[in-house]
Coordinates of C-alpha atoms and ligand atoms in Angstrom, one line a residue:
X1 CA 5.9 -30.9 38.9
X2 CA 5.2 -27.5 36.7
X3 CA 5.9 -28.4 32.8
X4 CA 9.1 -26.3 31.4
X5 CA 8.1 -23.3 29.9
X6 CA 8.4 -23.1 26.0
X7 CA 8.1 -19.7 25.2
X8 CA 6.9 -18.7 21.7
X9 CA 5.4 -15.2 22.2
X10 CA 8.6 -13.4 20.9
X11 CA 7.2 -10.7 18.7
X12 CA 5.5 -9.6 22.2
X13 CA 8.4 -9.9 24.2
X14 CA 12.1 -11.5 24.7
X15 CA 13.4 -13.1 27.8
X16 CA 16.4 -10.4 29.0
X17 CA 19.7 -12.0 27.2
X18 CA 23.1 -12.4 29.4
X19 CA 24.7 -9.0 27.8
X20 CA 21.9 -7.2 28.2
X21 CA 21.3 -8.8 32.2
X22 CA 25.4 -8.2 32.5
X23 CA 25.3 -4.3 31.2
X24 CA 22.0 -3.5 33.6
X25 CA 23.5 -4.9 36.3
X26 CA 26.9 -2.6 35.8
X27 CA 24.5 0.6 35.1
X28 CA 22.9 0.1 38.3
X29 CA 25.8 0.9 40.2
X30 CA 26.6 4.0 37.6
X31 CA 23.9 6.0 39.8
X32 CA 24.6 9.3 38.5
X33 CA 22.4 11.4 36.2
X34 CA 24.1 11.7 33.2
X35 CA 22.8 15.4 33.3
X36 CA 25.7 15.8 36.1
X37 CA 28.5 17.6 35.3
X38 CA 30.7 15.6 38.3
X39 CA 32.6 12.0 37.9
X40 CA 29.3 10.2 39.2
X41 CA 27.5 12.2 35.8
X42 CA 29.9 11.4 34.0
X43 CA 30.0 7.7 34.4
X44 CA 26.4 7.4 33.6
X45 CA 26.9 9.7 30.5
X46 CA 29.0 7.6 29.6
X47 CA 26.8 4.5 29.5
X48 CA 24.4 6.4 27.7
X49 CA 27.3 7.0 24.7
X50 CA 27.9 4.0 24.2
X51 CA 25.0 2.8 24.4
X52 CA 23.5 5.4 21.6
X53 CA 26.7 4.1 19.4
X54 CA 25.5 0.3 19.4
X55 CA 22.4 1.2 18.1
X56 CA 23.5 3.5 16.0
X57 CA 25.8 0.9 14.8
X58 CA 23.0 -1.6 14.5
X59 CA 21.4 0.6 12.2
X60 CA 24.8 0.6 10.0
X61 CA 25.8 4.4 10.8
X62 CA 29.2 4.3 12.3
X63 CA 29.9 6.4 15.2
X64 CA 29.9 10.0 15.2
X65 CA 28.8 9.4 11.6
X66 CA 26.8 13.0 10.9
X67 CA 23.6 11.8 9.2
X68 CA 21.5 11.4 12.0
X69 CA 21.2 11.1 15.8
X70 CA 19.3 8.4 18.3
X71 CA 16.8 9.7 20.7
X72 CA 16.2 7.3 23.4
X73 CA 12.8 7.0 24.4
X74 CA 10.5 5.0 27.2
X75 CA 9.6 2.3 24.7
X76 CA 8.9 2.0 20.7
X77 CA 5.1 3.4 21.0
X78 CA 6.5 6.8 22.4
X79 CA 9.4 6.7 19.4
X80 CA 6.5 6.5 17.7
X81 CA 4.6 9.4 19.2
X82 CA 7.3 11.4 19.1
X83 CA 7.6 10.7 15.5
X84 CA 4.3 11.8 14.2
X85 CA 3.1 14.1 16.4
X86 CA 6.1 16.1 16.4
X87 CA 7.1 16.2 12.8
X88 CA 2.5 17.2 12.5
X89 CA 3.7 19.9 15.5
X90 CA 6.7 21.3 13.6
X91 CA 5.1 22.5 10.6
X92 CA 4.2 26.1 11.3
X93 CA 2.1 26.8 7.8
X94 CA -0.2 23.4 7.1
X95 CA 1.3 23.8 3.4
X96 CA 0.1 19.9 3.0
X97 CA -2.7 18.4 4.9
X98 CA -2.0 14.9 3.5
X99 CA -0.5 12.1 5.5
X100 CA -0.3 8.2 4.2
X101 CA -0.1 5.2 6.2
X102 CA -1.0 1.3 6.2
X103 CA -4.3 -0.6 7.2
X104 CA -2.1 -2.5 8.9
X105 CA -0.6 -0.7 11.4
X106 CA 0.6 -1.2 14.9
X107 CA -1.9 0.4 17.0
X108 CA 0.8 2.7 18.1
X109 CA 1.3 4.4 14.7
X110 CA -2.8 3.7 14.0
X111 CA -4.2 5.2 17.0
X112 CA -2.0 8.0 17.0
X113 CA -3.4 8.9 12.8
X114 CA -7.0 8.7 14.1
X115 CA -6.3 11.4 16.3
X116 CA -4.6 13.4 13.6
X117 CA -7.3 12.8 11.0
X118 CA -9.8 13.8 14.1
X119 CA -7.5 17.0 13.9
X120 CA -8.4 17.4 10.4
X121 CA -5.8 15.9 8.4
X122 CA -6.2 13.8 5.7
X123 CA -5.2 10.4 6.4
X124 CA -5.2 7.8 3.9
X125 CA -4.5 4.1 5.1
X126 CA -3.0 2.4 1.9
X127 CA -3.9 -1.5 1.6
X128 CA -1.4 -4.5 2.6
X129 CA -3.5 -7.3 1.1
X130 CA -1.9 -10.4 1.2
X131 CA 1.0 -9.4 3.1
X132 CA 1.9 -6.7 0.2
X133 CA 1.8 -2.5 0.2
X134 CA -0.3 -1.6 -2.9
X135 CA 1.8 0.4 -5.0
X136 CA -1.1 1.8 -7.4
X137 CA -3.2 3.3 -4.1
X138 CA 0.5 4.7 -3.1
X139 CA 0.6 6.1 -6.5
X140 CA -3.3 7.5 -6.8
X141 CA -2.8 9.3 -3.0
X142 CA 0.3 11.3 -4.5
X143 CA -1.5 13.8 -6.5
X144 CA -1.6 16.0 -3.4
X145 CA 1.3 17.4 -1.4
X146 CA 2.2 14.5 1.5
X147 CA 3.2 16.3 4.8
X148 CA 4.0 12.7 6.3
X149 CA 3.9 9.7 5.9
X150 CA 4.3 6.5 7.9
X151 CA 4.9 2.9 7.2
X152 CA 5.6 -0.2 9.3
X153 CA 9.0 -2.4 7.7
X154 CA 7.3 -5.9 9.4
X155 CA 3.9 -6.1 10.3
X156 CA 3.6 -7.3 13.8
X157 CA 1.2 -10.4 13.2
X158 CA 1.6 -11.9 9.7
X159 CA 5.5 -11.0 9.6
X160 CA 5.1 -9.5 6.2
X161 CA 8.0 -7.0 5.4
X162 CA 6.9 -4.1 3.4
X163 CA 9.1 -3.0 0.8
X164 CA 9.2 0.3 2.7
X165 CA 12.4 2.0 0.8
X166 CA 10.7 1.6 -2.6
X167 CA 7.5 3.2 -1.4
X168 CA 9.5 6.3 0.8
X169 CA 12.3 6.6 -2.2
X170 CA 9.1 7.5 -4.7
X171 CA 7.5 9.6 -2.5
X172 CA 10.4 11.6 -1.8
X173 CA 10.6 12.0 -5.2
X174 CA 7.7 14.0 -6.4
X175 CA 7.3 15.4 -2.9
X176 CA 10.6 16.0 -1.5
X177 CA 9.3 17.8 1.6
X178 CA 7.4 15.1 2.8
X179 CA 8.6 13.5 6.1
X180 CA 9.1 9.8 6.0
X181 CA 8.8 7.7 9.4
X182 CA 8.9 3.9 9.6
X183 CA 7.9 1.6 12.6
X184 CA 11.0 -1.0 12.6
X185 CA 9.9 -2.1 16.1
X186 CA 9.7 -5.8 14.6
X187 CA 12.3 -5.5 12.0
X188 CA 15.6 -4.1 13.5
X189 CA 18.3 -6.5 13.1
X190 CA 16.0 -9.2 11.8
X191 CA 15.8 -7.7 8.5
X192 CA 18.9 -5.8 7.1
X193 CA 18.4 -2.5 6.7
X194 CA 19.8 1.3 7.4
X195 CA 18.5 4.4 7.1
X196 CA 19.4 5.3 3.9
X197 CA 18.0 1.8 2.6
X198 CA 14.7 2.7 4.0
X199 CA 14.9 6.2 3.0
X200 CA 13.4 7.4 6.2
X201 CA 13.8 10.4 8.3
X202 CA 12.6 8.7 11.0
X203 CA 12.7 5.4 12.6
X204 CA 11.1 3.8 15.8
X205 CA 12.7 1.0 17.7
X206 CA 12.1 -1.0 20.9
X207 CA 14.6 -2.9 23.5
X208 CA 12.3 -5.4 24.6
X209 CA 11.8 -7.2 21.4
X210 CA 15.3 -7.8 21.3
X211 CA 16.1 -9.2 25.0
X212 CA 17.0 -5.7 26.3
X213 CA 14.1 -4.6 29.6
X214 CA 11.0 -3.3 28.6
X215 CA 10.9 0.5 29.0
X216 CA 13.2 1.5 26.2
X217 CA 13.3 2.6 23.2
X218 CA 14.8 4.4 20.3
X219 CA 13.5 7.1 17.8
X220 CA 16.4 7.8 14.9
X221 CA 16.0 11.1 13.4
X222 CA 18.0 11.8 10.4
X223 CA 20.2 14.9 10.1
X224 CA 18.3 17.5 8.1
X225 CA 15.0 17.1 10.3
X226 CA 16.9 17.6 13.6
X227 CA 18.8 20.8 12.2
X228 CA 16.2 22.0 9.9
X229 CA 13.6 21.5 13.4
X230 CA 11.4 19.3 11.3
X231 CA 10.4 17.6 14.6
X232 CA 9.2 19.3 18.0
X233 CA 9.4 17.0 21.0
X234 CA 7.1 16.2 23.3
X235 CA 8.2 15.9 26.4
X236 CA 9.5 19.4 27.6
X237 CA 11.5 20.0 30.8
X238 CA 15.7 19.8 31.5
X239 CA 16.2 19.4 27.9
X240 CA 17.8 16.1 27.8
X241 CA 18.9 13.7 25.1
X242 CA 19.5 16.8 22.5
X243 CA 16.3 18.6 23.9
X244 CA 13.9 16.5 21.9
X245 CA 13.1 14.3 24.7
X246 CA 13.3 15.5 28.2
X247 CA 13.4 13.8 31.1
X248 CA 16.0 12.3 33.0
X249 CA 17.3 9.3 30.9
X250 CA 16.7 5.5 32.2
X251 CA 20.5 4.4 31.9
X252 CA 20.3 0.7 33.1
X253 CA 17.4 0.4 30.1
X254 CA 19.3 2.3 28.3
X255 CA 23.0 0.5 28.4
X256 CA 21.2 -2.8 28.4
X257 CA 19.7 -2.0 24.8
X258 CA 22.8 -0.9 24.1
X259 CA 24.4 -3.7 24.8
X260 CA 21.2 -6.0 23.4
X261 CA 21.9 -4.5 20.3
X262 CA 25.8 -5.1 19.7
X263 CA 25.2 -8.8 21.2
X264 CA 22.8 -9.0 18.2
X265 CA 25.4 -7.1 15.9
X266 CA 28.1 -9.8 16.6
X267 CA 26.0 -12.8 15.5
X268 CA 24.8 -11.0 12.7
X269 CA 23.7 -13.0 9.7
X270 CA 24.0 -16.1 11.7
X271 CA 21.0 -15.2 14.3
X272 CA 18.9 -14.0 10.9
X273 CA 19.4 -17.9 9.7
X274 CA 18.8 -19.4 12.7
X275 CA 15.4 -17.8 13.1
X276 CA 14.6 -18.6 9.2
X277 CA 15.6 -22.1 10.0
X278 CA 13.1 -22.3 12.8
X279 CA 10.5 -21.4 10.5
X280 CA 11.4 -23.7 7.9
X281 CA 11.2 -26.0 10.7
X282 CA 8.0 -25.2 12.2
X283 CA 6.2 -24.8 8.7
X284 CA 7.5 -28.7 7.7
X285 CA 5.9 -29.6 11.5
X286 CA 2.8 -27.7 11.2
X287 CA 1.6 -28.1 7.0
X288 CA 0.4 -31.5 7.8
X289 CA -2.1 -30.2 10.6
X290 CA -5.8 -29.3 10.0
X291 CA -4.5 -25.3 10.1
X292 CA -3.7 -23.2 7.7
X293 CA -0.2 -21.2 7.2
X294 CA -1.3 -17.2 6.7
X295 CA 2.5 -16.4 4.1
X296 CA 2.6 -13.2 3.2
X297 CA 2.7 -13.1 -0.6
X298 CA 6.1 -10.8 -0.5
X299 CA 9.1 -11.0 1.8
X300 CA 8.9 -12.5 5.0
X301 CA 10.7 -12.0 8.5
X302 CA 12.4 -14.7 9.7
X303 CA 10.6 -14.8 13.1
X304 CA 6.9 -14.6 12.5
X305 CA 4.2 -17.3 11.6
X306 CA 0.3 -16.8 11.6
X307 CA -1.9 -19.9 11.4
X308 CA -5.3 -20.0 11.4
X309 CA -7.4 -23.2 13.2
X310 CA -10.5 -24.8 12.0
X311 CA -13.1 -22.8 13.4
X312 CA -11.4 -23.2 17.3
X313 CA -11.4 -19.5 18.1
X314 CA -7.8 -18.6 19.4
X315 CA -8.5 -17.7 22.7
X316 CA -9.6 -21.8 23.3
X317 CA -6.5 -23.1 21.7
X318 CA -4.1 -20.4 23.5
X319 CA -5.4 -21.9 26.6
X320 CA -5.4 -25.6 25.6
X321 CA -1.6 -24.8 25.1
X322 CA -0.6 -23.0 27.9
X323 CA -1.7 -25.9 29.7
X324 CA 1.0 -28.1 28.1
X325 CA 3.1 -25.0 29.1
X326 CA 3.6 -23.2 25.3
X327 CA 3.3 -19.8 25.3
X328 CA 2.2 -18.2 21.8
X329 CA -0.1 -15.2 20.7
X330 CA -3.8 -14.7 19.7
X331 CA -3.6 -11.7 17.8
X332 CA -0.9 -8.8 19.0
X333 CA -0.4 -8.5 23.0
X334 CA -2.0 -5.1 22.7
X335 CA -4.6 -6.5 21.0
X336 CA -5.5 -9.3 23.2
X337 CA -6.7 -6.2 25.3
X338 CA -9.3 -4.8 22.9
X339 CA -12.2 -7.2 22.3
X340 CA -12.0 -6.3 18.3
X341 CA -10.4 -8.0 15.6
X342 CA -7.2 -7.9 14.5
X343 CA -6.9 -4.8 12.2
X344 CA -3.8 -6.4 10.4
X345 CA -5.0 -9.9 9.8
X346 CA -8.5 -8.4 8.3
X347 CA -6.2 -6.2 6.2
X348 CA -4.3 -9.1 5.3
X349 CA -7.5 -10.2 3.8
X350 CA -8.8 -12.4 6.5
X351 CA -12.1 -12.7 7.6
X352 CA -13.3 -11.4 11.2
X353 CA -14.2 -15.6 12.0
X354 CA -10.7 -16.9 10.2
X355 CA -8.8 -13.9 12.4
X356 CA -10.6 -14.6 15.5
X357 CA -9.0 -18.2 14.8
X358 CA -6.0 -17.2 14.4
X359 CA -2.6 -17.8 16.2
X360 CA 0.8 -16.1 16.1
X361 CA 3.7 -18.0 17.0
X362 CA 6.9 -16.2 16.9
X363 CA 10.7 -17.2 17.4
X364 CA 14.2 -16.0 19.2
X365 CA 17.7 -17.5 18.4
X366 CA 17.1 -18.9 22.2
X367 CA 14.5 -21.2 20.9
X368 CA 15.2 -24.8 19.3
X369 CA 13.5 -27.6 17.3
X370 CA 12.7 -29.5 20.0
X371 CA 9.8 -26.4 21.3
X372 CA 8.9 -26.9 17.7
X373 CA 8.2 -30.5 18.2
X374 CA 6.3 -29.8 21.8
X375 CA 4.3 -27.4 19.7
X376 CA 3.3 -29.4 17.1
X377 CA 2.3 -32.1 19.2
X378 CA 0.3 -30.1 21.3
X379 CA -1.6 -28.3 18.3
X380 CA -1.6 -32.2 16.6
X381 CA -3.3 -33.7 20.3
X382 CA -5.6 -30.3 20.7
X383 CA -7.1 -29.7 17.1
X384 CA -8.3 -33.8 17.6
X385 CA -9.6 -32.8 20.9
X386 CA -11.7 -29.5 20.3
X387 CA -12.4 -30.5 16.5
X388 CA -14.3 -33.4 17.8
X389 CA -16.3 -30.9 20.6
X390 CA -16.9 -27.6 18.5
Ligands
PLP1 N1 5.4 -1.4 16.7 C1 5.3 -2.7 16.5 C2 5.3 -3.2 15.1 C3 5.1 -3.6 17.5 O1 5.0 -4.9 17.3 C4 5.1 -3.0 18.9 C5 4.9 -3.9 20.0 O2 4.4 -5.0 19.9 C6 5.3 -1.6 19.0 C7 5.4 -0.8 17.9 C8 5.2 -1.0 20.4 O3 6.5 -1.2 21.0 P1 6.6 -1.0 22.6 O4 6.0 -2.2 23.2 O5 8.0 -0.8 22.8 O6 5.8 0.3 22.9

């Protein structure tokens, strides 16, 4: 008989929740385009305005509230694209050449800056040792006008949260033209915050990681860069969802995010302390084990925990538990594809060996103690096992 599943990959992805299943399986027989100017349009239009005031709602704006809009997008890597590319795109005189970023970026928003420093702009990847944005390289890179710059709220591996309001609010300050984008892929509705908090322009998000389908996602852009055209789109065609992202819209993704997002809304707090119980949970199980526990040194999310294994490399111990039927990460998904390191865990301040031994195990309110206990026995019987044959 197959073991149970116990899935524990949840920074990759999240199992489609019931409101989100319920609202996809209503959109699909809303088959208009919402482009349509008939009933059948209207209907699906529909879908797509509500939809775009749950997430604006999960962001804290309330609807129709002025100070920015939501673009929906295929997933949180073209938010991002759109993002930085565009707002590069839109400036007509390169009156600053200067971008900032992390080291320890998703490879959505990293990838994306080696392109633009191929381009010619300056890009300066600021460190995030120990979990923590270095305010005195932040400080040092602002003595040049900052076109953009672009910083994660919760690092995908380590679960460190950046304080990414503190950094944006100060650069704002001596450069007040310079366009602020944040990657909250990983932090919307686990860790409270709004636009104005993060005092950014521009924020990407993503419906898979909260148990909406994968291919959808969200770019906020904030009031003045819409009307002031801070940011060209991308995608060009029929001029939907305001013009800066055409194509015609994916409405059952779409309403299911929607719908994702105000099932979150409603257990608010309670699904934060659920998660950060979880990890309280799984860091009592797991201290005792020959591993280590990678904290980040500042704020944490509540559903991400990095370990690192004596010398097993990852890739072993990711297979000796799958076979006990746990699922958990070595490294990001997207980086279990490239054959390199782990950019965020080496900027972390790991070592390529300790990051090549490194797991990520990370939680959803659907999960409980008991796949805590099944993973702790598993690492508990496993580490014995391929200690002793290393
Ligand atoms: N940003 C972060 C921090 C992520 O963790 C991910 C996905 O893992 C993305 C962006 C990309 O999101 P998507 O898979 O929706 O393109």
């Amino acid at each position: 008989m197959n073991k149970p599943m116990i899935y524990l990959d949840n920074s990759a992805t999240t199992p489609l929740s019931a409101a989100a299943r319920e609202a996809m399986l209503c959109a699909m027989e809303t088959f208009g385009n919402p482009s349509s100017l008939h009933p059948a349009g209207q209907a699906a239009q529909k879908l797509t305005d509500t939809a775009r005031e749950q997430v604006l709602s999960g962001l804290g704006l309330r609807p129709r509230q002025k100070s920015g809009t939501l673009v929906f997008t295929s997933c949180g890597t073209e938010a991002s694209s759109l993002a930085l590319l565009g707002s590069v795109y839109a400036k007509e005189r390169r009156v600053a050449n200067r971008i900032l970023t992390t080291d320890s970026e998703h490879p959505s928003v990293s990838r994306v800056m080696d392109r633009l420093a191929q381009s010619g702009f300056e890009v300066i990847r600021l460190s995030t040792r120990g979990g923590v944005l270095s305010a005195d390289e932040l400080e040092a890179a602002l003595d040049r006008p900052i076109l953009l710059a672009s910083f994660m709220l919760v690092n995908n591996e380590t679960g460190a949260v950046y304080d990414v309001g503190r950094h944006f609010r100060r650069i704002k300050a001596v450069w007040p033209d310079a366009v602020t984008h944040c990657d909250a892929v990983q932090g919307f509705l686990k860790v409270p915050f709004t636009p104005a908090s993060l005092c950014a322009d521009l924020i990407s998000l993503s419906g898979h990681k909260l148990h909406a389908p994968k291919g959808v996602g969200a770019l906020y852009i904030a009031e003045p860069i819409r009307t002031a055209k801070k940011l060209l789109p991308l995608l060009l065609g029929g001029g939907q969802e305001g013009g800066m992202r055409s194509g015609t819209e994916n409405v059952c993704g779409i309403a299911a995010f929607g719908a994702a997002v105000a099932d979150a809304c409603k257990q608010g707090d309670a699904l934060r302390q659920k998660l950060c119980d979880l990890r309280s949970y799984a860091e009592e199980r797991l201290s005792p084990l020959e591993l280590r526990i990678n904290r980040p040194q500042g704020e944490r999310a509540p559903h991400i925990l990095n370990i690192t294994l004596p010398s097993i490399r990852s890739e072993t111990m990711l297979h000796a538990l799958s076979a006990d039927g746990i699922c958990v990460s070595a490294g990001s998904a997207c980086s279990s594809h490239a054959k390199t390191h782990s950019e965020s865990l080496l900027a972390f301040g790991l070592t390529p060996s300790e990051a090549d031994c490194s797991l990520r195990i990370s939680f959803s309110e659907q999960n409980t103690r008991a796949d805590i206990d099944a993973l702790a026995d598993s690492l508990q019987k496993n580490l014995a096992r391929l200690v002793r044959v290393r």
